[in-house]
C-alpha atoms as a PDB file:
ATOM      1  CA  MET A   1      72.952-195.180 -12.561  1.00  0.00           C
ATOM      2  CA  THR A   2      71.313-191.804 -12.240  1.00  0.00           C
ATOM      3  CA  ARG A   3      67.638-191.198 -12.161  1.00  0.00           C
ATOM      4  CA  LYS A   4      66.026-188.772 -14.565  1.00  0.00           C
ATOM      5  CA  ARG A   5      64.576-185.775 -12.751  1.00  0.00           C
ATOM      6  CA  ARG A   6      60.812-185.606 -13.263  1.00  0.00           C
ATOM      7  CA  ARG A   7      59.704-182.272 -14.649  1.00  0.00           C
ATOM      8  CA  ARG A   8      57.194-180.478 -12.426  1.00  0.00           C
ATOM      9  CA  ARG A   9      53.860-179.911 -14.038  1.00  0.00           C
ATOM     10  CA  PRO A  10      52.932-176.199 -14.093  1.00  0.00           C
ATOM     11  CA  SER A  11      50.123-175.176 -11.759  1.00  0.00           C
ATOM     12  CA  ALA A  12      46.639-174.298 -12.992  1.00  0.00           C
ATOM     13  CA  ALA A  13      47.209-170.608 -12.254  1.00  0.00           C
ATOM     14  CA  ARG A  14      50.445-170.685 -14.234  1.00  0.00           C
ATOM     15  CA  ARG A  15      48.738-172.366 -17.166  1.00  0.00           C
ATOM     16  CA  ARG A  16      45.939-169.746 -17.155  1.00  0.00           C
ATOM     17  CA  TYR A  17      48.513-166.939 -17.059  1.00  0.00           C
ATOM     18  CA  GLU A  18      50.441-168.397 -19.975  1.00  0.00           C
ATOM     19  CA  ALA A  19      47.219-168.909 -21.943  1.00  0.00           C
ATOM     20  CA  ARG A  20      46.195-165.269 -21.424  1.00  0.00           C
ATOM     21  CA  ARG A  21      49.684-164.078 -22.328  1.00  0.00           C
ATOM     22  CA  ASN A  22      49.793-166.166 -25.472  1.00  0.00           C
ATOM     23  CA  GLY A  23      46.321-165.001 -26.419  1.00  0.00           C
ATOM     24  CA  LEU A  24      47.279-161.355 -25.995  1.00  0.00           C
ATOM     25  CA  LEU A  25      50.474-161.832 -27.985  1.00  0.00           C
ATOM     26  CA  GLY A  26      48.592-163.616 -30.721  1.00  0.00           C
ATOM     27  CA  GLY A  27      45.911-160.938 -30.805  1.00  0.00           C
ATOM     28  CA  GLY A  28      48.527-158.224 -30.971  1.00  0.00           C
ATOM     29  CA  VAL A  29      50.345-159.910 -33.824  1.00  0.00           C
ATOM     30  CA  LEU A  30      47.065-160.416 -35.694  1.00  0.00           C
ATOM     31  CA  ALA A  31      46.073-156.778 -35.189  1.00  0.00           C
ATOM     32  CA  LEU A  32      49.479-155.650 -36.419  1.00  0.00           C
ATOM     33  CA  LEU A  33      49.166-157.787 -39.522  1.00  0.00           C
ATOM     34  CA  VAL A  34      45.677-156.406 -40.237  1.00  0.00           C
ATOM     35  CA  LEU A  35      46.902-152.847 -39.784  1.00  0.00           C
ATOM     36  CA  THR A  36      49.835-153.520 -42.117  1.00  0.00           C
ATOM     37  CA  ALA A  37      47.675-155.146 -44.774  1.00  0.00           C
ATOM     38  CA  PHE A  38      44.914-152.550 -44.770  1.00  0.00           C
ATOM     39  CA  TRP A  39      46.834-149.484 -43.618  1.00  0.00           C
ATOM     40  CA  ALA A  40      46.063-147.489 -46.742  1.00  0.00           C
ATOM     41  CA  GLU A  41      42.328-147.863 -46.104  1.00  0.00           C
ATOM     42  CA  ILE A  42      42.149-147.507 -42.313  1.00  0.00           C
ATOM     43  CA  TRP A  43      44.876-144.989 -41.500  1.00  0.00           C
ATOM     44  CA  PRO A  44      42.446-141.989 -41.614  1.00  0.00           C
ATOM     45  CA  TYR A  45      40.268-143.671 -38.970  1.00  0.00           C
ATOM     46  CA  VAL A  46      43.244-144.504 -36.761  1.00  0.00           C
ATOM     47  CA  VAL A  47      44.583-140.966 -36.968  1.00  0.00           C
ATOM     48  CA  GLY A  48      41.100-139.506 -36.420  1.00  0.00           C
ATOM     49  CA  THR A  49      40.541-141.640 -33.329  1.00  0.00           C
ATOM     50  CA  ALA A  50      43.918-140.655 -31.902  1.00  0.00           C
ATOM     51  CA  ALA A  51      43.297-136.969 -32.628  1.00  0.00           C
ATOM     52  CA  THR A  52      39.829-137.145 -31.056  1.00  0.00           C
ATOM     53  CA  GLY A  53      41.276-138.762 -27.948  1.00  0.00           C
ATOM     54  CA  ALA A  54      44.002-136.137 -27.720  1.00  0.00           C
ATOM     55  CA  LEU A  55      41.513-133.297 -28.150  1.00  0.00           C
ATOM     56  CA  GLY A  56      39.205-134.837 -25.561  1.00  0.00           C
ATOM     57  CA  GLY A  57      42.062-135.149 -23.089  1.00  0.00           C
ATOM     58  CA  ALA A  58      43.154-131.579 -23.710  1.00  0.00           C
ATOM     59  CA  ALA A  59      39.566-130.320 -23.304  1.00  0.00           C
ATOM     60  CA  TRP A  60      39.178-132.222 -20.018  1.00  0.00           C
ATOM     61  CA  TRP A  61      42.475-130.816 -18.744  1.00  0.00           C
ATOM     62  CA  LEU A  62      41.430-127.265 -19.653  1.00  0.00           C
ATOM     63  CA  TRP A  63      38.010-127.744 -18.021  1.00  0.00           C
ATOM     64  CA  ARG A  64      39.576-129.164 -14.865  1.00  0.00           C
ATOM     65  CA  THR A  65      42.152-126.346 -14.685  1.00  0.00           C
ATOM     66  CA  ASP A  66      39.420-123.743 -15.193  1.00  0.00           C
ATOM     67  CA  ARG A  67      37.338-125.264 -12.384  1.00  0.00           C
ATOM     68  CA  LEU A  68      40.305-125.194 -10.005  1.00  0.00           C
ATOM     69  CA  ILE A  69      41.196-121.598 -10.889  1.00  0.00           C
ATOM     70  CA  ARG A  70      37.568-120.468 -10.584  1.00  0.00           C
ATOM     71  CA  GLY A  71      37.245-122.203  -7.214  1.00  0.00           C
ATOM     72  CA  ARG A  72      40.388-120.547  -5.861  1.00  0.00           C
ATOM     73  CA  ASP A  73      39.299-117.188  -7.308  1.00  0.00           C
ATOM     74  CA  SER A  74      35.822-117.502  -5.748  1.00  0.00           C
ATOM     75  CA  ARG A  75      37.277-118.314  -2.327  1.00  0.00           C
ATOM     76  CA  TRP A  76      39.762-115.450  -2.648  1.00  0.00           C
ATOM     77  CA  ARG A  77      37.016-112.992  -3.609  1.00  0.00           C
ATOM     78  CA  GLU A  78      34.825-114.126  -0.724  1.00  0.00           C
ATOM     79  CA  ALA A  79      37.661-113.755   1.787  1.00  0.00           C
ATOM     80  CA  ASP A  80      38.594-110.384   0.299  1.00  0.00           C
ATOM     81  CA  ALA A  81      34.988-109.165   0.533  1.00  0.00           C
ATOM     82  CA  ILE A  82      34.774-110.222   4.176  1.00  0.00           C
ATOM     83  CA  GLY A  83      38.111-108.560   4.914  1.00  0.00           C
ATOM     84  CA  ALA A  84      37.030-105.325   3.237  1.00  0.00           C
ATOM     85  CA  GLY A  85      33.748-105.430   5.114  1.00  0.00           C
ATOM     86  CA  GLN A  86      35.515-105.942   8.432  1.00  0.00           C
ATOM     87  CA  ARG A  87      37.771-102.958   7.787  1.00  0.00           C
ATOM     88  CA  SER A  88      34.784-100.815   6.869  1.00  0.00           C
ATOM     89  CA  LEU A  89      32.894-101.657  10.077  1.00  0.00           C
ATOM     90  CA  ALA A  90      35.134 -99.546  12.298  1.00  0.00           C
ATOM     91  CA  GLU A  91      32.787 -96.599  11.771  1.00  0.00           C
ATOM     92  CA  VAL A  92      29.773 -98.812  12.426  1.00  0.00           C
ATOM     93  CA  ASP A  93      31.250 -99.899  15.763  1.00  0.00           C
ATOM     94  CA  ALA A  94      31.490 -96.231  16.785  1.00  0.00           C
ATOM     95  CA  MET A  95      27.766 -95.611  16.124  1.00  0.00           C
ATOM     96  CA  SER A  96      25.056 -95.466  18.743  1.00  0.00           C
ATOM     97  CA  TRP A  97      22.260 -98.013  18.498  1.00  0.00           C
ATOM     98  CA  GLN A  98      19.974 -95.343  17.005  1.00  0.00           C
ATOM     99  CA  GLU A  99      22.565 -94.483  14.357  1.00  0.00           C
ATOM    100  CA  PHE A 100      22.992 -98.176  13.590  1.00  0.00           C
ATOM    101  CA  GLU A 101      19.269 -98.554  12.908  1.00  0.00           C
ATOM    102  CA  ARG A 102      19.370 -95.594  10.512  1.00  0.00           C
ATOM    103  CA  TYR A 103      22.459 -97.078   8.859  1.00  0.00           C
ATOM    104  CA  VAL A 104      20.623-100.381   8.254  1.00  0.00           C
ATOM    105  CA  ALA A 105      17.645 -98.447   6.868  1.00  0.00           C
ATOM    106  CA  ASP A 106      19.984 -96.662   4.442  1.00  0.00           C
ATOM    107  CA  LEU A 107      21.357-100.021   3.262  1.00  0.00           C
ATOM    108  CA  CYS A 108      17.793-101.189   2.586  1.00  0.00           C
ATOM    109  CA  ARG A 109      17.053 -98.035   0.561  1.00  0.00           C
ATOM    110  CA  ARG A 110      20.302 -98.479  -1.360  1.00  0.00           C
ATOM    111  CA  ASP A 111      19.145-101.959  -2.371  1.00  0.00           C
ATOM    112  CA  GLY A 112      15.844-100.711  -3.777  1.00  0.00           C
ATOM    113  CA  CYS A 113      13.541-101.090  -0.786  1.00  0.00           C
ATOM    114  CA  THR A 114      10.689 -98.599  -0.529  1.00  0.00           C
ATOM    115  CA  ASP A 115       8.566 -97.257   2.343  1.00  0.00           C
ATOM    116  CA  VAL A 116      11.532 -97.780   4.665  1.00  0.00           C
ATOM    117  CA  GLU A 117      10.850 -96.602   8.219  1.00  0.00           C
ATOM    118  CA  VAL A 118      12.892 -96.632  11.415  1.00  0.00           C
ATOM    119  CA  SER A 119      11.056 -97.019  14.703  1.00  0.00           C
ATOM    120  CA  GLY A 120      13.816 -95.402  16.780  1.00  0.00           C
ATOM    121  CA  ARG A 121      12.163 -96.343  20.052  1.00  0.00           C
ATOM    122  CA  SER A 122      11.951 -99.164  22.569  1.00  0.00           C
ATOM    123  CA  GLY A 123       8.882-101.356  22.693  1.00  0.00           C
ATOM    124  CA  ASP A 124       8.799-101.843  18.911  1.00  0.00           C
ATOM    125  CA  LEU A 125       8.561-105.639  19.340  1.00  0.00           C
ATOM    126  CA  GLY A 126      11.603-106.278  17.212  1.00  0.00           C
ATOM    127  CA  ALA A 127      10.643-104.151  14.205  1.00  0.00           C
ATOM    128  CA  ASP A 128      13.477-101.632  14.246  1.00  0.00           C
ATOM    129  CA  VAL A 129      13.332-101.150  10.470  1.00  0.00           C
ATOM    130  CA  THR A 130      10.431-101.954   8.157  1.00  0.00           C
ATOM    131  CA  GLY A 131      10.021-101.567   4.420  1.00  0.00           C
ATOM    132  CA  THR A 132       9.052-103.196   1.150  1.00  0.00           C
ATOM    133  CA  LEU A 133      11.485-105.188  -0.968  1.00  0.00           C
ATOM    134  CA  PRO A 134      11.720-104.452  -4.711  1.00  0.00           C
ATOM    135  CA  ASP A 135       9.571-107.535  -5.409  1.00  0.00           C
ATOM    136  CA  GLY A 136       6.785-106.301  -3.100  1.00  0.00           C
ATOM    137  CA  ARG A 137       7.444-108.429  -0.020  1.00  0.00           C
ATOM    138  CA  ARG A 138       7.187-106.852   3.438  1.00  0.00           C
ATOM    139  CA  LEU A 139      10.571-106.562   5.182  1.00  0.00           C
ATOM    140  CA  VAL A 140      11.069-106.456   8.960  1.00  0.00           C
ATOM    141  CA  VAL A 141      14.548-105.977  10.435  1.00  0.00           C
ATOM    142  CA  GLN A 142      15.711-106.366  14.039  1.00  0.00           C
ATOM    143  CA  CYS A 143      18.969-104.460  14.758  1.00  0.00           C
ATOM    144  CA  LYS A 144      21.420-105.159  17.580  1.00  0.00           C
ATOM    145  CA  HIS A 145      24.446-102.926  18.010  1.00  0.00           C
ATOM    146  CA  TYR A 146      26.622-105.052  20.279  1.00  0.00           C
ATOM    147  CA  ALA A 147      30.383-105.027  20.844  1.00  0.00           C
ATOM    148  CA  PRO A 148      32.206-107.217  18.275  1.00  0.00           C
ATOM    149  CA  HIS A 149      33.306-109.767  20.901  1.00  0.00           C
ATOM    150  CA  ARG A 150      29.748-110.420  22.125  1.00  0.00           C
ATOM    151  CA  TYR A 151      27.263-112.963  20.785  1.00  0.00           C
ATOM    152  CA  VAL A 152      23.569-112.491  20.092  1.00  0.00           C
ATOM    153  CA  PRO A 153      21.880-114.808  22.633  1.00  0.00           C
ATOM    154  CA  SER A 154      19.099-117.210  21.780  1.00  0.00           C
ATOM    155  CA  GLY A 155      16.663-115.162  23.890  1.00  0.00           C
ATOM    156  CA  ASP A 156      16.929-112.208  21.490  1.00  0.00           C
ATOM    157  CA  MET A 157      16.285-114.502  18.534  1.00  0.00           C
ATOM    158  CA  GLN A 158      13.330-116.168  20.265  1.00  0.00           C
ATOM    159  CA  LYS A 159      11.645-112.806  20.801  1.00  0.00           C
ATOM    160  CA  PHE A 160      12.132-111.824  17.179  1.00  0.00           C
ATOM    161  CA  VAL A 161      10.833-115.178  15.912  1.00  0.00           C
ATOM    162  CA  GLY A 162       7.758-114.692  18.080  1.00  0.00           C
ATOM    163  CA  THR A 163       6.900-111.251  16.664  1.00  0.00           C
ATOM    164  CA  ALA A 164       8.286-111.029  13.128  1.00  0.00           C
ATOM    165  CA  TRP A 165       5.810-113.344  11.423  1.00  0.00           C
ATOM    166  CA  LEU A 166       2.668-113.123  13.549  1.00  0.00           C
ATOM    167  CA  HIS A 167       2.688-109.565  14.886  1.00  0.00           C
ATOM    168  CA  HIS A 168       4.487-107.672  12.106  1.00  0.00           C
ATOM    169  CA  LYS A 169       3.238-109.878   9.223  1.00  0.00           C
ATOM    170  CA  ALA A 170       6.731-110.075   7.712  1.00  0.00           C
ATOM    171  CA  ASP A 171       7.358-111.808   4.422  1.00  0.00           C
ATOM    172  CA  VAL A 172      11.116-111.489   4.989  1.00  0.00           C
ATOM    173  CA  ALA A 173      12.621-111.220   8.485  1.00  0.00           C
ATOM    174  CA  VAL A 174      16.225-110.087   9.001  1.00  0.00           C
ATOM    175  CA  PHE A 175      18.214-109.956  12.251  1.00  0.00           C
ATOM    176  CA  ALA A 176      21.204-107.640  11.681  1.00  0.00           C
ATOM    177  CA  ALA A 177      23.944-107.513  14.331  1.00  0.00           C
ATOM    178  CA  THR A 178      27.450-106.121  14.699  1.00  0.00           C
ATOM    179  CA  CYS A 179      28.640-109.374  16.288  1.00  0.00           C
ATOM    180  CA  PRO A 180      28.244-113.117  15.694  1.00  0.00           C
ATOM    181  CA  PHE A 181      25.287-115.206  16.866  1.00  0.00           C
ATOM    182  CA  SER A 182      25.418-117.916  19.489  1.00  0.00           C
ATOM    183  CA  LYS A 183      24.900-121.431  18.180  1.00  0.00           C
ATOM    184  CA  PRO A 184      21.365-121.733  19.648  1.00  0.00           C
ATOM    185  CA  ALA A 185      20.416-118.337  18.171  1.00  0.00           C
ATOM    186  CA  LEU A 186      21.787-119.340  14.778  1.00  0.00           C
ATOM    187  CA  ALA A 187      19.936-122.660  14.910  1.00  0.00           C
ATOM    188  CA  LEU A 188      16.677-120.805  15.620  1.00  0.00           C
ATOM    189  CA  ALA A 189      17.320-118.493  12.686  1.00  0.00           C
ATOM    190  CA  VAL A 190      17.814-121.401  10.303  1.00  0.00           C
ATOM    191  CA  GLN A 191      14.822-123.298  11.687  1.00  0.00           C
ATOM    192  CA  HIS A 192      12.427-120.354  11.380  1.00  0.00           C
ATOM    193  CA  GLY A 193      13.685-118.807   8.150  1.00  0.00           C
ATOM    194  CA  ILE A 194      15.316-115.724   9.678  1.00  0.00           C
ATOM    195  CA  LEU A 195      18.235-114.175   7.800  1.00  0.00           C
ATOM    196  CA  ALA A 196      20.873-113.817  10.526  1.00  0.00           C
ATOM    197  CA  VAL A 197      23.195-111.050   9.307  1.00  0.00           C
ATOM    198  CA  HIS A 198      26.191-111.619  11.567  1.00  0.00           C
ATOM    199  CA  ARG A 199      29.248-109.363  11.485  1.00  0.00           C
ATOM    200  CA  ASP A 200      30.842-110.987   8.423  1.00  0.00           C
ATOM    201  CA  LEU A 201      27.639-110.702   6.380  1.00  0.00           C
ATOM    202  CA  LEU A 202      27.093-107.180   7.662  1.00  0.00           C
ATOM    203  CA  GLY A 203      30.510-106.250   6.282  1.00  0.00           C
ATOM    204  CA  VAL A 204      29.670-107.836   2.928  1.00  0.00           C
ATOM    205  CA  TRP A 205      26.303-106.034   2.867  1.00  0.00           C
ATOM    206  CA  ASN A 206      28.027-102.792   3.817  1.00  0.00           C
ATOM    207  CA  THR A 207      30.516-103.048   0.951  1.00  0.00           C
ATOM    208  CA  GLY A 208      27.877-103.376  -1.772  1.00  0.00           C
ATOM    209  CA  THR A 209      26.328-106.849  -1.869  1.00  0.00           C
ATOM    210  CA  PRO A 210      22.534-106.320  -2.218  1.00  0.00           C
ATOM    211  CA  LEU A 211      20.240-107.645   0.496  1.00  0.00           C
ATOM    212  CA  PRO A 212      18.331-109.968  -1.912  1.00  0.00           C
ATOM    213  CA  GLU A 213      21.611-111.823  -2.576  1.00  0.00           C
ATOM    214  CA  LEU A 214      22.062-112.426   1.164  1.00  0.00           C
ATOM    215  CA  LEU A 215      18.533-113.744   1.745  1.00  0.00           C
ATOM    216  CA  PRO A 216      19.172-117.345   0.557  1.00  0.00           C
ATOM    217  CA  LEU A 217      21.938-117.771   3.159  1.00  0.00           C
ATOM    218  CA  ASN A 218      19.304-118.150   5.908  1.00  0.00           C
ATOM    219  CA  GLY A 219      21.621-117.632   8.854  1.00  0.00           C
ATOM    220  CA  THR A 220      24.566-119.662   7.554  1.00  0.00           C
ATOM    221  CA  GLY A 221      28.139-118.695   6.778  1.00  0.00           C
ATOM    222  CA  GLN A 222      29.352-117.647  10.213  1.00  0.00           C
ATOM    223  CA  GLY A 223      32.626-119.540   9.822  1.00  0.00           C
ATOM    224  CA  ASP A 224      34.293-122.628  11.264  1.00  0.00           C
ATOM    225  CA  SER A 225      36.117-123.038  14.579  1.00  0.00           C
ATOM    226  CA  THR A 226      39.354-121.637  13.117  1.00  0.00           C
ATOM    227  CA  HIS A 227      37.517-118.527  11.947  1.00  0.00           C
ATOM    228  CA  ARG A 228      35.947-118.049  15.388  1.00  0.00           C
ATOM    229  CA  ARG A 229      39.338-118.393  17.080  1.00  0.00           C
ATOM    230  CA  ARG A 230      40.715-115.633  14.845  1.00  0.00           C
ATOM    231  CA  TRP A 231      37.643-113.576  15.743  1.00  0.00           C
ATOM    232  CA  LYS A 232      38.355-113.926  19.467  1.00  0.00           C
ATOM    233  CA  ASP A 233      42.051-113.134  18.975  1.00  0.00           C
ATOM    234  CA  THR A 234      41.044-109.937  17.133  1.00  0.00           C
ATOM    235  CA  TYR A 235      38.294-108.663  19.376  1.00  0.00           C
ATOM    236  CA  GLY A 236      38.972-110.359  22.689  1.00  0.00           C
ATOM    237  CA  THR A 237      36.527-112.360  24.779  1.00  0.00           C
END
């Protein structure tokens, strides 16, 4: 005589799964029946909702694509401006330090500064170029014509910080150099509100970007470690 095999009782998790599945199936069938019964009345709303969703998705896709294209275009333009500026600095590298100061003064005049003067002498306490910005603020510029592979040391920045605000009564202080700044010098510039115009920014300034547009950078933008390695490969150490 054979025994009847006892059926295993489904687990609680299995029962919950089946209940959810049956509920979803029942809800779907009910929704389908409602749609079928009242389709003549509700079809405009269904179509409108679907069209709105499709338009919203298309608008989001266009917005996202535009943001990506604009971002790539902005980065390309920035890199192109820096590259053009670097190529244009060959003549600047050939200048004497006196010619470089006059060149910076000419850039200030080009950008609408008035009363621009060049000291042209040692012992000027960091005020190689002075002038008045278009909005009336007093401008004081320290110029350093160094070889491209050098770095402006922190000592040079410390001296300028010590004289630009107190001695020369600057409203805007700019340190323009034909080379990059050392990390301590750059940190001092950011801390004390000095616009550190390193070689990249000098190239951008040289190729037409007005000085007022560079002022908010406050010493930043010198590039990452990869950029600095390319710099050393180009100009040597």
